[in-house]
Short mmCIF file of C-alpha atoms in Angstrom, two decimals:
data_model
loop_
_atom_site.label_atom_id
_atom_site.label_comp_id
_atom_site.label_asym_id
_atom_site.label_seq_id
_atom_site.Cartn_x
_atom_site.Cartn_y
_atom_site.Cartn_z
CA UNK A 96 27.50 -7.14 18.20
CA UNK A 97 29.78 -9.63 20.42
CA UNK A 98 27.88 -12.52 18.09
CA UNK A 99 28.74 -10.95 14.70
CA UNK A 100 32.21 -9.32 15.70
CA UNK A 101 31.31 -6.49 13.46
CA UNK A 102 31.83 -3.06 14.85
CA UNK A 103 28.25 -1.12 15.72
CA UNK A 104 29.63 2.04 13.08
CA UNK A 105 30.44 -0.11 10.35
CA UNK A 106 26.98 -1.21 10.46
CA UNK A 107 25.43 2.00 10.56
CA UNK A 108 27.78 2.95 7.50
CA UNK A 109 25.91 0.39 5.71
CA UNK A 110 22.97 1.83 5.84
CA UNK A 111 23.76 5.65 6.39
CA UNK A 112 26.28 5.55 3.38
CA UNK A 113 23.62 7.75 1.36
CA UNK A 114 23.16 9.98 3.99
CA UNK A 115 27.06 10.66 4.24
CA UNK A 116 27.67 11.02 1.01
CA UNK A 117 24.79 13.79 0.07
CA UNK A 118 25.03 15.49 3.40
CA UNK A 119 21.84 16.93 4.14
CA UNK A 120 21.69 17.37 7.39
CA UNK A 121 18.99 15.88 8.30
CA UNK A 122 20.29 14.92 12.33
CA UNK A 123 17.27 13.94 13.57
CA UNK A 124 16.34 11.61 10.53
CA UNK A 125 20.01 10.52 10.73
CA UNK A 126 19.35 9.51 14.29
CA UNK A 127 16.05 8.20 13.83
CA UNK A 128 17.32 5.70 11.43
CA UNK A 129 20.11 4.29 12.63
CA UNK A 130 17.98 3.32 15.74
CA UNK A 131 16.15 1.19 13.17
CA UNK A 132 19.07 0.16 11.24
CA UNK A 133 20.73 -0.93 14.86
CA UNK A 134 17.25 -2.95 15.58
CA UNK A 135 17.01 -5.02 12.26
CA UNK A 136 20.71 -6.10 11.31
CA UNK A 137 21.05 -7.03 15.51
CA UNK A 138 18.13 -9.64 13.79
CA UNK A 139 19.91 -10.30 10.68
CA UNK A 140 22.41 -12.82 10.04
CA UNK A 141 26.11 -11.75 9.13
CA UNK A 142 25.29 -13.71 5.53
CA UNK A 143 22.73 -11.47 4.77
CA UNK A 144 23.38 -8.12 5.45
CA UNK A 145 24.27 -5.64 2.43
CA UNK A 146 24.59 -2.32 1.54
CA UNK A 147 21.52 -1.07 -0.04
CA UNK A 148 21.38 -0.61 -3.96
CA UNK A 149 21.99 3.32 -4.51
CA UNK A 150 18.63 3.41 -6.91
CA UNK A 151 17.02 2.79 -3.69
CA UNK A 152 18.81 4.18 -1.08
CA UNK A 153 18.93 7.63 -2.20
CA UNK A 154 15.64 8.60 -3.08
CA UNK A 155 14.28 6.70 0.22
CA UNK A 156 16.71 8.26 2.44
CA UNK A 157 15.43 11.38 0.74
CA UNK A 158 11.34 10.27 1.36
CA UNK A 159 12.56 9.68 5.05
CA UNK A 160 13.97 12.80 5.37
CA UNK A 161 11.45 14.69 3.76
CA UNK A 162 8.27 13.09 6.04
CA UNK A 163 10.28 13.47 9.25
CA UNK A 164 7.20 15.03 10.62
CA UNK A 165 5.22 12.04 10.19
CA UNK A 166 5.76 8.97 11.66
CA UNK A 167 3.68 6.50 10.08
CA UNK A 168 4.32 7.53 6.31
CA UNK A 169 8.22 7.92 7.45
CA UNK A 170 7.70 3.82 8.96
CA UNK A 171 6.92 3.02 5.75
CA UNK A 172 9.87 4.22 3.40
CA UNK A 173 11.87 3.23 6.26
CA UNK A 174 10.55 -0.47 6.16
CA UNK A 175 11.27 0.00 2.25
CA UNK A 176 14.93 0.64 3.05
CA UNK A 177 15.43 -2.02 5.54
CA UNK A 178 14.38 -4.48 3.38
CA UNK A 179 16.79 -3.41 0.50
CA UNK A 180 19.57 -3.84 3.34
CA UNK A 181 18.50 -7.97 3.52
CA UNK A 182 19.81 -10.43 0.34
CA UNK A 183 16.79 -12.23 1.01
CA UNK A 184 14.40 -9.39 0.88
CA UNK A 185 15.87 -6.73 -1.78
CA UNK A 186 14.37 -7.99 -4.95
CA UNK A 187 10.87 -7.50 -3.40
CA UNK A 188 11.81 -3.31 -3.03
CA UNK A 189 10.83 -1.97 -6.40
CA UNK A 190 12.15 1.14 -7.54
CA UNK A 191 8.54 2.73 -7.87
CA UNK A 192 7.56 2.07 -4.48
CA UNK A 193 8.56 5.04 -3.11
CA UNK A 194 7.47 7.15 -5.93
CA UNK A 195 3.56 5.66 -4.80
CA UNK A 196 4.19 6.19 -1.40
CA UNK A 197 4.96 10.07 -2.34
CA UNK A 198 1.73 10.67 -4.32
CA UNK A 199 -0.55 9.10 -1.37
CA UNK A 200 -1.61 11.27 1.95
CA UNK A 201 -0.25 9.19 5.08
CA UNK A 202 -4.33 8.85 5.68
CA UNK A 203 -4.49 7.28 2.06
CA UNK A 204 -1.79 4.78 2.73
CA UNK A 205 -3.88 3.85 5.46
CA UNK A 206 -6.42 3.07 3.89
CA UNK A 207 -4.76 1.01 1.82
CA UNK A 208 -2.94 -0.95 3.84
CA UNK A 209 -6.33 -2.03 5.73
CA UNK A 210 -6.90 -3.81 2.81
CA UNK A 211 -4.21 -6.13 3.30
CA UNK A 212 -5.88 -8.86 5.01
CA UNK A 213 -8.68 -9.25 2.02
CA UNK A 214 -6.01 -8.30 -1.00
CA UNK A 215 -6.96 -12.07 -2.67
CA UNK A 216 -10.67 -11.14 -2.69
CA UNK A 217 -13.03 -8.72 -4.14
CA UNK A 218 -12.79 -5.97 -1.41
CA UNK A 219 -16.61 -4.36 -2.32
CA UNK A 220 -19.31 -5.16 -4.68
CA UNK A 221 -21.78 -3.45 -5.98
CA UNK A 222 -24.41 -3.28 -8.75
CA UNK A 223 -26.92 -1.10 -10.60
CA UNK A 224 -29.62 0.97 -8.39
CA UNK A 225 -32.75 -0.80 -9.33
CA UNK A 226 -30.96 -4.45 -8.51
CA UNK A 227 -29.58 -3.30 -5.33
CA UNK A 228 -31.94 -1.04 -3.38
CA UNK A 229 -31.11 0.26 -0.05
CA UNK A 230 -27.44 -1.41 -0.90
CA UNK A 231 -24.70 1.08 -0.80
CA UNK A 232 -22.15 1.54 -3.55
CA UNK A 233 -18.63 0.81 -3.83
CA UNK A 234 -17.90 4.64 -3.76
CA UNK A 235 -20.00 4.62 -0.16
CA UNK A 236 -18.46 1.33 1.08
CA UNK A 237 -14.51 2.47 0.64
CA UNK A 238 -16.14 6.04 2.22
CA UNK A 239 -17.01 3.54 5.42
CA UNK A 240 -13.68 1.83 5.88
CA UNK A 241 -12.40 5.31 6.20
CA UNK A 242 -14.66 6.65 8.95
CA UNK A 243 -14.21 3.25 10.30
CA UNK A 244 -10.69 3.81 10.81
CA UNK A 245 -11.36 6.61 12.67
CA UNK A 246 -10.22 9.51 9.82
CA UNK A 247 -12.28 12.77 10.35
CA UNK A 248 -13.70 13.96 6.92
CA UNK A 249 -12.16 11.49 4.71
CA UNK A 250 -11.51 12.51 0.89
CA UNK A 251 -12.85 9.11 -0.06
CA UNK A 252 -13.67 9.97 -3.20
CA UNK A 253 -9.98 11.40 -3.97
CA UNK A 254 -8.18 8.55 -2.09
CA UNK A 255 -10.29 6.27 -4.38
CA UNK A 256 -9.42 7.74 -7.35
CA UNK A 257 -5.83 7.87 -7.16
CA UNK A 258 -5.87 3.91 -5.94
CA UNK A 259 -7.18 3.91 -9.19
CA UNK A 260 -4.64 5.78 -11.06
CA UNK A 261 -1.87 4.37 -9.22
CA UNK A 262 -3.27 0.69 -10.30
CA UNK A 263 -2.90 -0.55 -6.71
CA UNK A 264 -6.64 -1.06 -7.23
CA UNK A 265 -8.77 -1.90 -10.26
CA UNK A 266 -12.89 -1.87 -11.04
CA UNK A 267 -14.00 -4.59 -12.89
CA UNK A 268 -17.55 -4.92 -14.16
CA UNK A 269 -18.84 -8.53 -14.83
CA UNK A 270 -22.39 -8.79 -16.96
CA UNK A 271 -24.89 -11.65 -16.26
CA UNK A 272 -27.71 -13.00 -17.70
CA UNK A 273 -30.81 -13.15 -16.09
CA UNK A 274 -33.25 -15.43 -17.59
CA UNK A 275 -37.17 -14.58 -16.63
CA UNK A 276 -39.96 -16.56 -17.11
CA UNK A 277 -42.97 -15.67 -18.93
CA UNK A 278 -45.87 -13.99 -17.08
CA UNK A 279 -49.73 -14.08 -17.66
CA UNK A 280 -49.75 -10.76 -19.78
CA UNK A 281 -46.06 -11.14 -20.90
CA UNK A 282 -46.08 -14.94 -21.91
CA UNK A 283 -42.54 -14.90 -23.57
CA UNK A 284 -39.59 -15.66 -21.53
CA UNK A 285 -36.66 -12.82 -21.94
CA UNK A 286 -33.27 -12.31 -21.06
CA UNK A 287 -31.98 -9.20 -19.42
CA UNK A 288 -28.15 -8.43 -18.25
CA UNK A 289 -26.76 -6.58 -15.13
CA UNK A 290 -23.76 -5.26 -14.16
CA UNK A 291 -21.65 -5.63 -11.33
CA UNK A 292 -18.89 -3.56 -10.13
CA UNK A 293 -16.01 -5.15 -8.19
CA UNK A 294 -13.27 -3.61 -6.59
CA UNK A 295 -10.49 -5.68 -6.38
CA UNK A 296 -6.91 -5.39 -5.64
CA UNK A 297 -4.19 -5.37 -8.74
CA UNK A 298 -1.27 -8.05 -8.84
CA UNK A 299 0.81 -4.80 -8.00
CA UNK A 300 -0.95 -3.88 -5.50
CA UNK A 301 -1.23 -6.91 -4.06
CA UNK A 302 3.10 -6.88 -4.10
CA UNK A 303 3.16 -3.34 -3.18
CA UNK A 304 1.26 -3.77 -0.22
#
């Protein structure tokens, strides 16, 4: 604060200015946050620092608020709202971002973010049952990664499905040829095509994320 010369409650009227002005007395959300706001504009420069755009303030302060009882999903509007306070980051904050985060379980988001190391590649493949025996299918492999991260009775299939919807992720089929040679009883050559499923991570997704 000494390096800045700005007073510590100015800055948390920066970023609490949505909370004062709808009053919903939320204290321990109130609190919460302005530990965070304190921690990220002590590490942003003077230049930088800005109010944050009402059409995302409000309805993140509200998200906040509203998943006080959960840490992790609250981190993550939270994050959202930090970076509207930064010049440098705002345009990245979308105004649907918080309306995804609302219609995924904190387990889902998860889930999702796992994928964010592997976002530029397909993240499972699969293919039809007689090319692939023994080879588990995309539904089975995204049912993995959540048992690998440790989540007790995953709704995979749900989770999946609402990726889906939300068009973080997409499934893309791509056909092939395959060419066979002729055989003693079948002496004709022939052509036959397969299918393969890939999921794969959407160009919003991939900014959402």
């Amino acid at each position: 604060m000494r390096r800045t010369g700005t007073p510590l409650d100015t800055l948390f009227k920066i970023g609490l200015s949505p909370i004062s002005l709808l009053d919903w007395g939320f204290e321990k959300t109130r609190v919460w946050l302005s530990e965070k706001i304190q921690d990220r504009l002590q590490a942003t420069p003077p230049e930088y620092q800005q109010a944050p755009p009402s059409h995302l303030a409000i309805p993140l302060v509200l998200a906040i608020s509203s998943a006080a009882d959960n840490e992790d999903l609250r981190g993550l509007y939270a994050e959202l709202l930090l970076k509207a306070m930064d010049s440098r980051t705002v345009n990245a904050v979308h105004p649907s971002y918080a309306s995804v985060l609302a219609q995924m379980t904190p387990q889902e988001a998860l889930v999702f973010i796992s994928f964010k190391a592997r976002q530029s590649h397909s993240l499972f493949i699969d293919m039809p049952r007689k090319y692939n025996s023994g080879v588990a299918t995309i539904e089975e492999l995204f049912h993995q990664r959540c048992i690998e991260l440790g989540l007790i009775d995953p709704e995979s299939g749900v989770w999946l499905q609402n990726m889906l919807r939300l068009r973080l992720l997409e499934m893309t089929v791509y056909t092939d040829a395959i060419y066979q040679e002729g055989e003693y009883d079948n002496p004709g050559p022939s052509v036959e095509t397969r299918d393969e499923r890939h999921l794969t991570m959407t160009e919003y997704g991939s900014a959402f994320i």
